[in-house]
PDB file of C-alpha atoms and ligand atoms in Angstrom:
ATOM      1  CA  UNK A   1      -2.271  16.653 -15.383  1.00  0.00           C
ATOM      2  CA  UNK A   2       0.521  18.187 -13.699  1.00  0.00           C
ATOM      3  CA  UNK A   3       3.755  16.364 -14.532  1.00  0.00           C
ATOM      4  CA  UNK A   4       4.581  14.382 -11.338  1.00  0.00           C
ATOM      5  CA  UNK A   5       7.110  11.738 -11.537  1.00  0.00           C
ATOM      6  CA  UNK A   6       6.315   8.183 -10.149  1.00  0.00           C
ATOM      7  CA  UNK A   7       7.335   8.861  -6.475  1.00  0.00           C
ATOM      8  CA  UNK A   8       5.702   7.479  -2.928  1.00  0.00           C
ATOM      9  CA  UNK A   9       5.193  10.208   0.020  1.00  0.00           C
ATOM     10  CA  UNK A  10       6.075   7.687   2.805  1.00  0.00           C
ATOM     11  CA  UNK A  11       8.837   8.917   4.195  1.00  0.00           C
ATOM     12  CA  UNK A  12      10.249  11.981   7.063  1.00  0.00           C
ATOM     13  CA  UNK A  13       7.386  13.021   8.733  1.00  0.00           C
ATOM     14  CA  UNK A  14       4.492  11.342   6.705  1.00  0.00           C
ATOM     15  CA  UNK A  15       6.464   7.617   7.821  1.00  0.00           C
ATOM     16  CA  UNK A  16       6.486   9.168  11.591  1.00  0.00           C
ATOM     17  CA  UNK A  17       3.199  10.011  11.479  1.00  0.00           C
ATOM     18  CA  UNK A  18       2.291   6.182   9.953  1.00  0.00           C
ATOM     19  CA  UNK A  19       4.010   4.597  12.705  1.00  0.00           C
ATOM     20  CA  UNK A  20       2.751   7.279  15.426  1.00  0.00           C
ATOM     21  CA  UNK A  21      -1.082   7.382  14.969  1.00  0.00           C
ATOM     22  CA  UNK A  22      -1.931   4.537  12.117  1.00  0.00           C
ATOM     23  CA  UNK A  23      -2.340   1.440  14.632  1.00  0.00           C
ATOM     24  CA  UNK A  24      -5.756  -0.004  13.536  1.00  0.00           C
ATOM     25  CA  UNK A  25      -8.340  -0.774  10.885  1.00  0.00           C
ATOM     26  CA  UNK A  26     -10.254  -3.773   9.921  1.00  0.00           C
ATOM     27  CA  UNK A  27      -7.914  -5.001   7.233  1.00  0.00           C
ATOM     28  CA  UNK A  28      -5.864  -5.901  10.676  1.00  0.00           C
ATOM     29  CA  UNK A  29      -8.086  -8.881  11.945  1.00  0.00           C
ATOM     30  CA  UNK A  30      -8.884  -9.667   7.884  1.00  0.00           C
ATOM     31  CA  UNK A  31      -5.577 -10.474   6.563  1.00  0.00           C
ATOM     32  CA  UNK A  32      -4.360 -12.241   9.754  1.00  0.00           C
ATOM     33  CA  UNK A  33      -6.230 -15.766   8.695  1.00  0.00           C
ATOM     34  CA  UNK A  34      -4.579 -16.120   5.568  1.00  0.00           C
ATOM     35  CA  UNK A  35      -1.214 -15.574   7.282  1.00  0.00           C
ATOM     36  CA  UNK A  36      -2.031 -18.482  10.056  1.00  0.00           C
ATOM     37  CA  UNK A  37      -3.156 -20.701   7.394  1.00  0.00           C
ATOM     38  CA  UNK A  38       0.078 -20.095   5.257  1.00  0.00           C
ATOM     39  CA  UNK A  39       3.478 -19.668   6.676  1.00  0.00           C
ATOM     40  CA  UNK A  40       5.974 -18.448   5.969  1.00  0.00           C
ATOM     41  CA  UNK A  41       3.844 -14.703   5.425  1.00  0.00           C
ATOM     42  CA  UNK A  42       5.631 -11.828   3.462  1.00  0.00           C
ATOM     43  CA  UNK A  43       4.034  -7.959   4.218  1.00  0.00           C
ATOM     44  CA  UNK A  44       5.071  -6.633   1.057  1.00  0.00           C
ATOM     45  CA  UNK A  45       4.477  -2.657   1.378  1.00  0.00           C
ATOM     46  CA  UNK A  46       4.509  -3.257   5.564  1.00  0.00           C
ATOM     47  CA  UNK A  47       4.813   0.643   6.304  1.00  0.00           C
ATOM     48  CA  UNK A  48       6.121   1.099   9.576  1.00  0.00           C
ATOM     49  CA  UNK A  49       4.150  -2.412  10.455  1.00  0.00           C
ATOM     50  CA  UNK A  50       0.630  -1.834  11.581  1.00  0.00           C
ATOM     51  CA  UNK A  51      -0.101  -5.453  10.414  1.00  0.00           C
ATOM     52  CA  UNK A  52       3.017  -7.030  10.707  1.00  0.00           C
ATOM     53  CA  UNK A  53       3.801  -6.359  14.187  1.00  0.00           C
ATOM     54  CA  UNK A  54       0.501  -7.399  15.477  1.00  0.00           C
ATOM     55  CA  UNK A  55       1.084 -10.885  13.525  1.00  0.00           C
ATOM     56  CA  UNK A  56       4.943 -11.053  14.618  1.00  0.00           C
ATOM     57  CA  UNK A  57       3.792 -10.351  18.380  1.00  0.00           C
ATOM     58  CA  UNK A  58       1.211 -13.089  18.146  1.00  0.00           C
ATOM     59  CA  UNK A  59       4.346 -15.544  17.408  1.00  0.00           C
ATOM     60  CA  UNK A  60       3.562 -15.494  13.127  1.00  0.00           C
ATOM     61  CA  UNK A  61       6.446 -16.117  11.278  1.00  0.00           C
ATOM     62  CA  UNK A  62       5.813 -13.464   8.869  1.00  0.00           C
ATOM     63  CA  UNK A  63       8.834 -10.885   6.503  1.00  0.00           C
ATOM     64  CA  UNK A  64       8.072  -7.209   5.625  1.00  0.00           C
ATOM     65  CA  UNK A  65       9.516  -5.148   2.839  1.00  0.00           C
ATOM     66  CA  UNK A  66       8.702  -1.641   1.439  1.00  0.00           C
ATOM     67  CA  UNK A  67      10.710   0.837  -0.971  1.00  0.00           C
ATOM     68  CA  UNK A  68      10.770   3.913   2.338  1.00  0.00           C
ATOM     69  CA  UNK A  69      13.890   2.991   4.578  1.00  0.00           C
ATOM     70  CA  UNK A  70      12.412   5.826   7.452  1.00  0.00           C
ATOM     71  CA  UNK A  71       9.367   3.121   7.088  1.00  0.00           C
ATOM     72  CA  UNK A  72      11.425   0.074   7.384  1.00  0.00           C
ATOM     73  CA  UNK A  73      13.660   1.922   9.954  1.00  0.00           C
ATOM     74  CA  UNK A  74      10.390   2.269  12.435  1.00  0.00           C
ATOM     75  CA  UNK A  75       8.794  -1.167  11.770  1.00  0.00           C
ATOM     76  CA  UNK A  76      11.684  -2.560  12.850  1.00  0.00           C
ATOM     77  CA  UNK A  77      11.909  -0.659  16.134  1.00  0.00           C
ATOM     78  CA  UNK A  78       7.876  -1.521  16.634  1.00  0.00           C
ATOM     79  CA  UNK A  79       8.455  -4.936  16.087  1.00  0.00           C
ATOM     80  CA  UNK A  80      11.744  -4.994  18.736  1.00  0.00           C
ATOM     81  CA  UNK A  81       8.944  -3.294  21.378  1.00  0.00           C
ATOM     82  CA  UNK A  82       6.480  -6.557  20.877  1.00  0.00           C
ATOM     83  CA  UNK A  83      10.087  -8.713  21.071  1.00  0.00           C
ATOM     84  CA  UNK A  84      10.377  -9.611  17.372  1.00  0.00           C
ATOM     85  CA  UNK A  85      12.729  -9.422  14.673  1.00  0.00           C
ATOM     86  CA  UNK A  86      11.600 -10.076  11.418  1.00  0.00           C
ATOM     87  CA  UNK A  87      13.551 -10.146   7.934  1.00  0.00           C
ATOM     88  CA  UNK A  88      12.821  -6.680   7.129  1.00  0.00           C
ATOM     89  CA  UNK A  89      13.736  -5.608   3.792  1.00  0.00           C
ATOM     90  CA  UNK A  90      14.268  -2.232   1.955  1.00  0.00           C
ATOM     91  CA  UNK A  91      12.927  -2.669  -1.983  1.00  0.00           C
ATOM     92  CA  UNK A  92      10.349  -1.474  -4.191  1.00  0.00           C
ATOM     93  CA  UNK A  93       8.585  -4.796  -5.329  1.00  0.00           C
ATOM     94  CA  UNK A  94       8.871  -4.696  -8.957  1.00  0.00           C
ATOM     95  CA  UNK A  95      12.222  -5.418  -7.929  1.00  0.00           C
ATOM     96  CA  UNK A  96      11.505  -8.007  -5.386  1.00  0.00           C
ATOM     97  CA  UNK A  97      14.464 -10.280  -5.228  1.00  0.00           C
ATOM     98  CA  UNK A  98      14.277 -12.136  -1.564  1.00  0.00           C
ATOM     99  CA  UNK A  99      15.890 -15.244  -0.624  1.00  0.00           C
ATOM    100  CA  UNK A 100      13.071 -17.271   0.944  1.00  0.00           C
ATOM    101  CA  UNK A 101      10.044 -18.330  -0.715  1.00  0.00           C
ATOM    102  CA  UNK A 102       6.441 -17.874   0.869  1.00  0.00           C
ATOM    103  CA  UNK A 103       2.681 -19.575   1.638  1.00  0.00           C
ATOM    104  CA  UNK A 104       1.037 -16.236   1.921  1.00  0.00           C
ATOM    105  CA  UNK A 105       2.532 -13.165   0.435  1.00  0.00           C
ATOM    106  CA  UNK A 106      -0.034  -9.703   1.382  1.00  0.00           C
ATOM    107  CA  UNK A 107      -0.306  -6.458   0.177  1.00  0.00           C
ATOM    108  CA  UNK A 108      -2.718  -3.979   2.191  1.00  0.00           C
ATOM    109  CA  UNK A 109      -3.212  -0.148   0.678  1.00  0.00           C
ATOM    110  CA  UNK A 110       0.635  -0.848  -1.665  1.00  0.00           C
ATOM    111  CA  UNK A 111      -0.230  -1.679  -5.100  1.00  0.00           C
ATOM    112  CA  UNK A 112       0.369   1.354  -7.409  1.00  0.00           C
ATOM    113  CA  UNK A 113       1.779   3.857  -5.331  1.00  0.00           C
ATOM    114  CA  UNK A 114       4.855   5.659  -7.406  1.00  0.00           C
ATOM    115  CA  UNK A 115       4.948   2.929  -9.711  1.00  0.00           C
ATOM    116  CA  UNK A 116       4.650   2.993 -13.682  1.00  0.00           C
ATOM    117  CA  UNK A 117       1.791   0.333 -14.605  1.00  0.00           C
ATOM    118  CA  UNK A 118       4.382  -1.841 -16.510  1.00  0.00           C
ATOM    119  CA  UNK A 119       6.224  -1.584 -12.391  1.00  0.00           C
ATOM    120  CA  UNK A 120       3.221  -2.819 -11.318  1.00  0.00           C
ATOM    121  CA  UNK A 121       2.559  -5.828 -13.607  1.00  0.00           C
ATOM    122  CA  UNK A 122       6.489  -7.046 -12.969  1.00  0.00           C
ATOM    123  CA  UNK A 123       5.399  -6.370  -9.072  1.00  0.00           C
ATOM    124  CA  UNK A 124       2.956  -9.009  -9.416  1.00  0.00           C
ATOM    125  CA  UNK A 125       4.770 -11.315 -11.728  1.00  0.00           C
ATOM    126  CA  UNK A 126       7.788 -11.234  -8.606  1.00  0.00           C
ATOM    127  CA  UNK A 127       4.862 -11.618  -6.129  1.00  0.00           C
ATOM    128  CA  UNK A 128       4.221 -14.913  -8.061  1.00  0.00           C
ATOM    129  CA  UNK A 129       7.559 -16.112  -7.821  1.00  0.00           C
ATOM    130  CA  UNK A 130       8.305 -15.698  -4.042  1.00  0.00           C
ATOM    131  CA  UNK A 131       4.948 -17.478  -3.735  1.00  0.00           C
ATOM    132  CA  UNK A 132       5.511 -21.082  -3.068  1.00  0.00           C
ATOM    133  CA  UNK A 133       3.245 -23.348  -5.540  1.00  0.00           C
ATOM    134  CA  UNK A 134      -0.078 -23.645  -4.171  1.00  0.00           C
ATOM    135  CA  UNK A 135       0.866 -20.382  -2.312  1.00  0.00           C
ATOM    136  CA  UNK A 136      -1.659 -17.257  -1.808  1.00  0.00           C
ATOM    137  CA  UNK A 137      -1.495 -14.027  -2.700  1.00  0.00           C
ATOM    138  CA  UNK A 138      -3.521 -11.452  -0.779  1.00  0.00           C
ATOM    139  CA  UNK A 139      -3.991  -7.664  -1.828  1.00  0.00           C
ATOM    140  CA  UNK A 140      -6.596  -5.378  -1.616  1.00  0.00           C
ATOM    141  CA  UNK A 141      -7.222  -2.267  -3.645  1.00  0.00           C
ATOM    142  CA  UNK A 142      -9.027   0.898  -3.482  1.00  0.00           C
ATOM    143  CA  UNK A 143     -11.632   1.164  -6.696  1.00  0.00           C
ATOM    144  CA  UNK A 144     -11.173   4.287  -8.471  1.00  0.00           C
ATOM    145  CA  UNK A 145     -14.799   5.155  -8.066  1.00  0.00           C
ATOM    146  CA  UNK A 146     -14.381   4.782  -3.975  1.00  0.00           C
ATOM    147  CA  UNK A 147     -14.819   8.713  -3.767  1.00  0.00           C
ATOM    148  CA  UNK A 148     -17.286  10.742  -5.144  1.00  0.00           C
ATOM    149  CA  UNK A 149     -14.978  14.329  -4.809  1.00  0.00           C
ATOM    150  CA  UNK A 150     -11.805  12.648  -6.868  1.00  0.00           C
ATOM    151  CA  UNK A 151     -14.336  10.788  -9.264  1.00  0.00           C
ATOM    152  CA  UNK A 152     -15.712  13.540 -10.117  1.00  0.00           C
ATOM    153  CA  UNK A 153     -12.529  15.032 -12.151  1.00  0.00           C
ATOM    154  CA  UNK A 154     -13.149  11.943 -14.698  1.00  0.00           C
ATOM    155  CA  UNK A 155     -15.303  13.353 -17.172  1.00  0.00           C
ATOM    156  CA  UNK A 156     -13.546  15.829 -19.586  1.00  0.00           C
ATOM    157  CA  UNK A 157     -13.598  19.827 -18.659  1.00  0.00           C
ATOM    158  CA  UNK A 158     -14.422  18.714 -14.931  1.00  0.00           C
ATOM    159  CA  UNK A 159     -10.843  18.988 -14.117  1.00  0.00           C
ATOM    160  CA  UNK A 160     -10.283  22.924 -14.281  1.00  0.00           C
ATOM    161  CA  UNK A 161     -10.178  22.944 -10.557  1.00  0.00           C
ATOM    162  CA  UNK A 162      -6.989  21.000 -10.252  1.00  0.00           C
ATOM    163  CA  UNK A 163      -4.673  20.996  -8.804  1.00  0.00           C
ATOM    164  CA  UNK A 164      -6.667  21.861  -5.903  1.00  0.00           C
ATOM    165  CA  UNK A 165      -5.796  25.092  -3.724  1.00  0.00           C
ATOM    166  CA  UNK A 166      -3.670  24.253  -0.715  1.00  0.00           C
ATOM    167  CA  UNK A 167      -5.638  24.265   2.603  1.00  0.00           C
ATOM    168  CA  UNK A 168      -4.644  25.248   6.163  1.00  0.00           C
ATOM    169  CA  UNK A 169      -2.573  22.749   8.294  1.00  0.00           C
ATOM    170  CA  UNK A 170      -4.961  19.623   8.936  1.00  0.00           C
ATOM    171  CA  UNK A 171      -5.853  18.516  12.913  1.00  0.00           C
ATOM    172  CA  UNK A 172      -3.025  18.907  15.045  1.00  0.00           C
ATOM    173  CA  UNK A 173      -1.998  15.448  16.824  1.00  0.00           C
ATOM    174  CA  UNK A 174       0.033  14.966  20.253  1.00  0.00           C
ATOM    175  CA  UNK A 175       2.187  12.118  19.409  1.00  0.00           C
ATOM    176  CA  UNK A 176       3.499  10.137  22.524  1.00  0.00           C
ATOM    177  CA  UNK A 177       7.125  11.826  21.676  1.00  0.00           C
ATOM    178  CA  UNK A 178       5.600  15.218  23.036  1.00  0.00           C
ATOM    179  CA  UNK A 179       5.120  16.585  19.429  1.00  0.00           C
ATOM    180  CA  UNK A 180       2.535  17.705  17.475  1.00  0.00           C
ATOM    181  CA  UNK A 181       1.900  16.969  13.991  1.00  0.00           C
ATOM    182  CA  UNK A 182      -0.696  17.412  11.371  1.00  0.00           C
ATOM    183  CA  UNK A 183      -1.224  16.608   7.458  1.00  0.00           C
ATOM    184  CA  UNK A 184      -2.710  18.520   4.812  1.00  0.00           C
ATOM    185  CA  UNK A 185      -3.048  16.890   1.035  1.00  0.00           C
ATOM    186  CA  UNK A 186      -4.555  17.635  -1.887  1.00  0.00           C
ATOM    187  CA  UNK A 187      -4.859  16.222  -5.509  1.00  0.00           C
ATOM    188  CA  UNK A 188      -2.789  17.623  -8.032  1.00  0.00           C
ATOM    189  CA  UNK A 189      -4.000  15.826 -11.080  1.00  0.00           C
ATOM    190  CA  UNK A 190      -5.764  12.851 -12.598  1.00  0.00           C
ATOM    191  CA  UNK A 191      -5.504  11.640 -15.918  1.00  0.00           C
ATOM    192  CA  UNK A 192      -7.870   9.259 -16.678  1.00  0.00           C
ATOM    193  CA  UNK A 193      -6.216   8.083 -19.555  1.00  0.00           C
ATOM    194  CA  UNK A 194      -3.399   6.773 -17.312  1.00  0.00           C
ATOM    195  CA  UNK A 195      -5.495   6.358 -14.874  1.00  0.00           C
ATOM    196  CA  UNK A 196      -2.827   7.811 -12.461  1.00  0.00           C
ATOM    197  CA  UNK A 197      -3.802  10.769  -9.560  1.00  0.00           C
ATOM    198  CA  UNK A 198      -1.119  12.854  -8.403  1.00  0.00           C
ATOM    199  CA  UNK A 199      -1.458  13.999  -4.990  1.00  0.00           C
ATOM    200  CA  UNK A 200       0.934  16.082  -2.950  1.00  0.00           C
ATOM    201  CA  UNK A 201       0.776  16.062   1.087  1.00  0.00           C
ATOM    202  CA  UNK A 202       2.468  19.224   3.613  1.00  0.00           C
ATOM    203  CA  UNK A 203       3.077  17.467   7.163  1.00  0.00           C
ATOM    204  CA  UNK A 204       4.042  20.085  10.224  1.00  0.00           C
ATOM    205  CA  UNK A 205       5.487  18.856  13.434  1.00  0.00           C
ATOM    206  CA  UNK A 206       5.171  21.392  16.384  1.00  0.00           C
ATOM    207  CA  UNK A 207       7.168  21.279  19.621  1.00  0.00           C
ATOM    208  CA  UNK A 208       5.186  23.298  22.405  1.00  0.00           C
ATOM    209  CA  UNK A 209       2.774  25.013  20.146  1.00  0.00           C
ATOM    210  CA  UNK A 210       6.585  26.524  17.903  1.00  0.00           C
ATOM    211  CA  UNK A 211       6.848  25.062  14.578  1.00  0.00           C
ATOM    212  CA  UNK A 212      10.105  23.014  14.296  1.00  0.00           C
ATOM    213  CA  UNK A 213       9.565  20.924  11.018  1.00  0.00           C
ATOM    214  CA  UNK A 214       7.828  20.669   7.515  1.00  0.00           C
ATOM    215  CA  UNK A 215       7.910  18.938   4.849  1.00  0.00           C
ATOM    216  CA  UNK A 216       6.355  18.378   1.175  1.00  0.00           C
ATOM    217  CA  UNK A 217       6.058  15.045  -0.739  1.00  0.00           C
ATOM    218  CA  UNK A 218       4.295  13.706  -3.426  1.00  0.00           C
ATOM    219  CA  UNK A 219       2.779  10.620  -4.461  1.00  0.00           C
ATOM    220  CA  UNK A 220       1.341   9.049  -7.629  1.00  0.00           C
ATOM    221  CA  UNK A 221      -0.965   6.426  -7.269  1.00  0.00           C
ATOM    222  CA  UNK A 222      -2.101   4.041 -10.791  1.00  0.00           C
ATOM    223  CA  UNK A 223      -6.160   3.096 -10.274  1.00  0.00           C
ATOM    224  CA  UNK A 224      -7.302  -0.378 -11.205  1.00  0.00           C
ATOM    225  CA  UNK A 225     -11.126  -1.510 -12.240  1.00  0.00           C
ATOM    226  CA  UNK A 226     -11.708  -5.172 -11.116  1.00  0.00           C
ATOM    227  CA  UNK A 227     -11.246  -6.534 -14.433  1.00  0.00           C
ATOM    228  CA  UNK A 228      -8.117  -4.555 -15.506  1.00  0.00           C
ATOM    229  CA  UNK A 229      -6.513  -6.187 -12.240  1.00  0.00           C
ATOM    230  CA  UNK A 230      -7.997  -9.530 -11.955  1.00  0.00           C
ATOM    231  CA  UNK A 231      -6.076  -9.839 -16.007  1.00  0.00           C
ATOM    232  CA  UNK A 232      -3.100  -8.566 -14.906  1.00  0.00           C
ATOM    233  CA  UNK A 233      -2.843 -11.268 -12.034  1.00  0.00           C
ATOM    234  CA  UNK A 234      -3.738 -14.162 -14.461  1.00  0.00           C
ATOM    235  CA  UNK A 235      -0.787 -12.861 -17.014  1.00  0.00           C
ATOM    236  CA  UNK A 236       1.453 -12.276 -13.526  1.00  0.00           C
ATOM    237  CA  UNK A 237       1.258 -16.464 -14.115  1.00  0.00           C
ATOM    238  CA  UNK A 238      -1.891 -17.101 -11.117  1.00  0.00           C
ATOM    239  CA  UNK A 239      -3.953 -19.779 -11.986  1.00  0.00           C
ATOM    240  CA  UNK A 240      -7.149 -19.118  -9.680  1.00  0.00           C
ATOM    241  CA  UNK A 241      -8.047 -15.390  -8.959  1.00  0.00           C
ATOM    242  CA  UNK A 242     -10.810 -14.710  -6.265  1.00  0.00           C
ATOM    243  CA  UNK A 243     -12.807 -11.215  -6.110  1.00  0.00           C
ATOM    244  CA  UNK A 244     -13.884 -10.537  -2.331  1.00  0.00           C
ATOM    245  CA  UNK A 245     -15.502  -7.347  -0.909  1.00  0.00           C
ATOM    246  CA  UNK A 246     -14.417  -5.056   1.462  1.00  0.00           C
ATOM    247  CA  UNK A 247     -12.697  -6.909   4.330  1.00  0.00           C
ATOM    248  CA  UNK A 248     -15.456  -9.095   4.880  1.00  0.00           C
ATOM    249  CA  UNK A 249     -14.607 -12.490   2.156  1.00  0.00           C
ATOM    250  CA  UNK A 250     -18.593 -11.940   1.132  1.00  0.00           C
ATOM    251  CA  UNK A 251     -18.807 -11.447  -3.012  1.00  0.00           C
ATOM    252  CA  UNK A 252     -17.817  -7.825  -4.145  1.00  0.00           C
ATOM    253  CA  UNK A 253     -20.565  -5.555  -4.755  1.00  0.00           C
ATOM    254  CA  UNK A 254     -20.250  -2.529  -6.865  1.00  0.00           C
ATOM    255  CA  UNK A 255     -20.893  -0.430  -2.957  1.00  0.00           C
ATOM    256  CA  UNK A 256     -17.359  -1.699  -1.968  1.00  0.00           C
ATOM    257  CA  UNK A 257     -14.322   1.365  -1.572  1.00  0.00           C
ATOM    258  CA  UNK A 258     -12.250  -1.505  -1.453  1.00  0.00           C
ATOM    259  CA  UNK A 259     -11.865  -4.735  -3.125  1.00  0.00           C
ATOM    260  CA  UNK A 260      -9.401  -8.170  -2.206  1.00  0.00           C
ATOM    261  CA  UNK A 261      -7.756 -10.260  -4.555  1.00  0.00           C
ATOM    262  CA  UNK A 262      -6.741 -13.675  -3.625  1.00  0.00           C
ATOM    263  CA  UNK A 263      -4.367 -15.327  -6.175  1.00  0.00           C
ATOM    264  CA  UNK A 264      -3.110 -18.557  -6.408  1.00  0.00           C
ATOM    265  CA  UNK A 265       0.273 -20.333  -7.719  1.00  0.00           C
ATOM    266  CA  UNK A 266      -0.319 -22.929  -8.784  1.00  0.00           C
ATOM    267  CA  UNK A 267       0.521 -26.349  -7.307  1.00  0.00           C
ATOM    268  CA  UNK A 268       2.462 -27.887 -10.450  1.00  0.00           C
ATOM    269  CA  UNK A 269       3.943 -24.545 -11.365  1.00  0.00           C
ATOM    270  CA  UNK A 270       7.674 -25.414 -12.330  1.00  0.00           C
ATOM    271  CA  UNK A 271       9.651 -22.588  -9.964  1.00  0.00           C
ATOM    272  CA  UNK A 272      11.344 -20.821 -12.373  1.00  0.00           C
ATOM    273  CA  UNK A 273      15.474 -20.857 -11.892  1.00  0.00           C
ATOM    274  CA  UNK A 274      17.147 -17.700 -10.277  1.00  0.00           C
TER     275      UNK A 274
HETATM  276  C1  LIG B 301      -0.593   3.202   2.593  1.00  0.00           C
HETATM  277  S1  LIG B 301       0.928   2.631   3.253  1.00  0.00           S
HETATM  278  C2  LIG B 301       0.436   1.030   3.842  1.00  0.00           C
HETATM  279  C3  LIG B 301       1.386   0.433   4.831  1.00  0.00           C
HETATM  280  C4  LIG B 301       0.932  -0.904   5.452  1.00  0.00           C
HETATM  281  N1  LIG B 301       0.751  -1.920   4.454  1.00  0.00           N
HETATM  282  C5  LIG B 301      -0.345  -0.702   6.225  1.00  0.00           C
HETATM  283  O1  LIG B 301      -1.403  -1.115   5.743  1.00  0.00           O
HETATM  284  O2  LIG B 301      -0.289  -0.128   7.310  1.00  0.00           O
HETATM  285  C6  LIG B 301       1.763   2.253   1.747  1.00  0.00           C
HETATM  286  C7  LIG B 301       3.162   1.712   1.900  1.00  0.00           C
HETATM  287  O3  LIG B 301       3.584   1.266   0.616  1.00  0.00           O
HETATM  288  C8  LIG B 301       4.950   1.555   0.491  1.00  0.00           C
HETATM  289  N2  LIG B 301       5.253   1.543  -0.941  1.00  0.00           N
HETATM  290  C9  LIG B 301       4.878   2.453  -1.853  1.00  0.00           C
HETATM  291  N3  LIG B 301       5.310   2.088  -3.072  1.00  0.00           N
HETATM  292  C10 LIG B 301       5.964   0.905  -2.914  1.00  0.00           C
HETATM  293  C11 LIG B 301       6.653   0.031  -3.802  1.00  0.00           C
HETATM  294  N4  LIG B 301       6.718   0.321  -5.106  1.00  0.00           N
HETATM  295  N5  LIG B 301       7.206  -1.082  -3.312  1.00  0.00           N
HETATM  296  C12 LIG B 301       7.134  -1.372  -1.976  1.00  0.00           C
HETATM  297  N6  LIG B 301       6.500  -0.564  -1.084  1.00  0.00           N
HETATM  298  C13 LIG B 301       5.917   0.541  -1.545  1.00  0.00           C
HETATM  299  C14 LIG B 301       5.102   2.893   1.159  1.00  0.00           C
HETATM  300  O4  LIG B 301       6.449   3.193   1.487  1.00  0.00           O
HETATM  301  C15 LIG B 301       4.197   2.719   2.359  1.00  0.00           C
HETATM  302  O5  LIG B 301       4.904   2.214   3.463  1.00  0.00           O
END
């Protein structure tokens, strides 16, 4: 694989483009019980607040926090539009060092994004100790078998076509500011050894039909199997684990592209001191 150092591609245009045209998805309505049932909430990796801002407008006392200041920058301005202001927080979380503690903490489309996998199990160890005891935490994660064109570079000598060839500009998209922008990625590499793809992402941003902007970023992303993660939580220090399919709380099945974990502190875990 292509060298690539851990590094996350949210940020310039790619964070615009989050907060312009990523507004939905199912995992909206499925996290939001978990936060009403457990307050305070923390949206750890909130992006530029696609579920926060829908929970902070509906009164929720939830907290965001993700490593990209452009993406803490706009959730904050979303959330000011719906009349909120949240503790937002710029940090990556394997160095998650807040000063409140939490009934829900949730992670939606975060977990090993331009991380190392030892960053990832002290993410989830610090996820455990801004959970209150008895606390939840809720994350889902994309299997690494989700799609058939990137699984498909697993098996040795399959991977002579990467990195893949750079493609034309992807769809172009009026944004509300009058601009247009569009995204093109591709993957540069995947060692399945590591278990780490490297993927690298060109966004354009036109201004009546005259190219004014580009950028490139890259990202790394670490892939989990069910088992690998559902250990890692129980050595994080959670005492029950829970395996859920995709968005729906029914048992996984081997069809889901996504699975949720739902981890408990336990209720008589001493807090450790700070
Ligand atoms: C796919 S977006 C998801 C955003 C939001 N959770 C949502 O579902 O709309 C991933 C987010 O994770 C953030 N991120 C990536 N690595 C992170 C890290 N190590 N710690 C905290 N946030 C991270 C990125 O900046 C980005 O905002």
């Amino acid at each position: 694989m292509i060298p690539v150092e851990p590094q996350s591609w949210h940020h310039g245009l790619v964070a615009r483009w989050w907060s312009l045209f990523r507004d939905s998805g199912p995992e909206i309505d499925y996290f939001r019980p978990f936060v009403e049932a457990g307050q305070p909430a923390l949206d750890v990796a909130c992006g530029s607040g696609r579920l926060l801002v829908p929970y902070v407008a509906a009164g929720l006392d939830v907290d965001g926090c993700d490593v990209s200041a452009d993406m803490v920058a706009l959730c904050r301005q979303a959330a000011e539009t719906v009349g909120g202001s949240p503790n937002l927080h710029c940090q990556a979380m394997h160095e998650l060092d807040l000063p409140r503690r939490y009934q829900t903490i949730f992670v939606c489309g975060g977990l090993g994004l331009g991380s190392t996998r030892e960053q990832d199990q002290e993410a989830l160890r610090r996820l455990h100790d801004h959970l209150e005891p008895g606390g939840r935490l809720v994350l889902d994660n994309e299997v690494p078998y989700s799609g058939a064109a990137q699984w498909s570079y697993w098996p040795a000598g399959q991977r002579a076509g990467l990195p893949e060839p750079s493609g034309p500009p992807g769809e172009r998209r009026l944004g509300p500011d009058g601009f247009e922008y569009a995204l093109q990625s591709r993957m540069l590499g995947l060692d399945p050894l590591q278990q780490q793809e490297a993927w690298e992402i060109h966004a354009s941003q036109w201004r009546q039909g005259v190219l004014v902007a580009e950028e490139t970023h890259r990202l790394t992303s670490n892939l989990y199997f069910c088992a690998e993660l559902v250990m890692m939580l129980e050595r994080a220090g959670f005492t029950a684990v829970e395996v859920r399919g995709e968005y729906n709380d029914l048992e996984p099945t081997p069809d889901d592209h996504f699975l949720v974990y739902v981890a408990t502190r336990g209720k008589t875990d001493q807090v450790r001191p700070e």
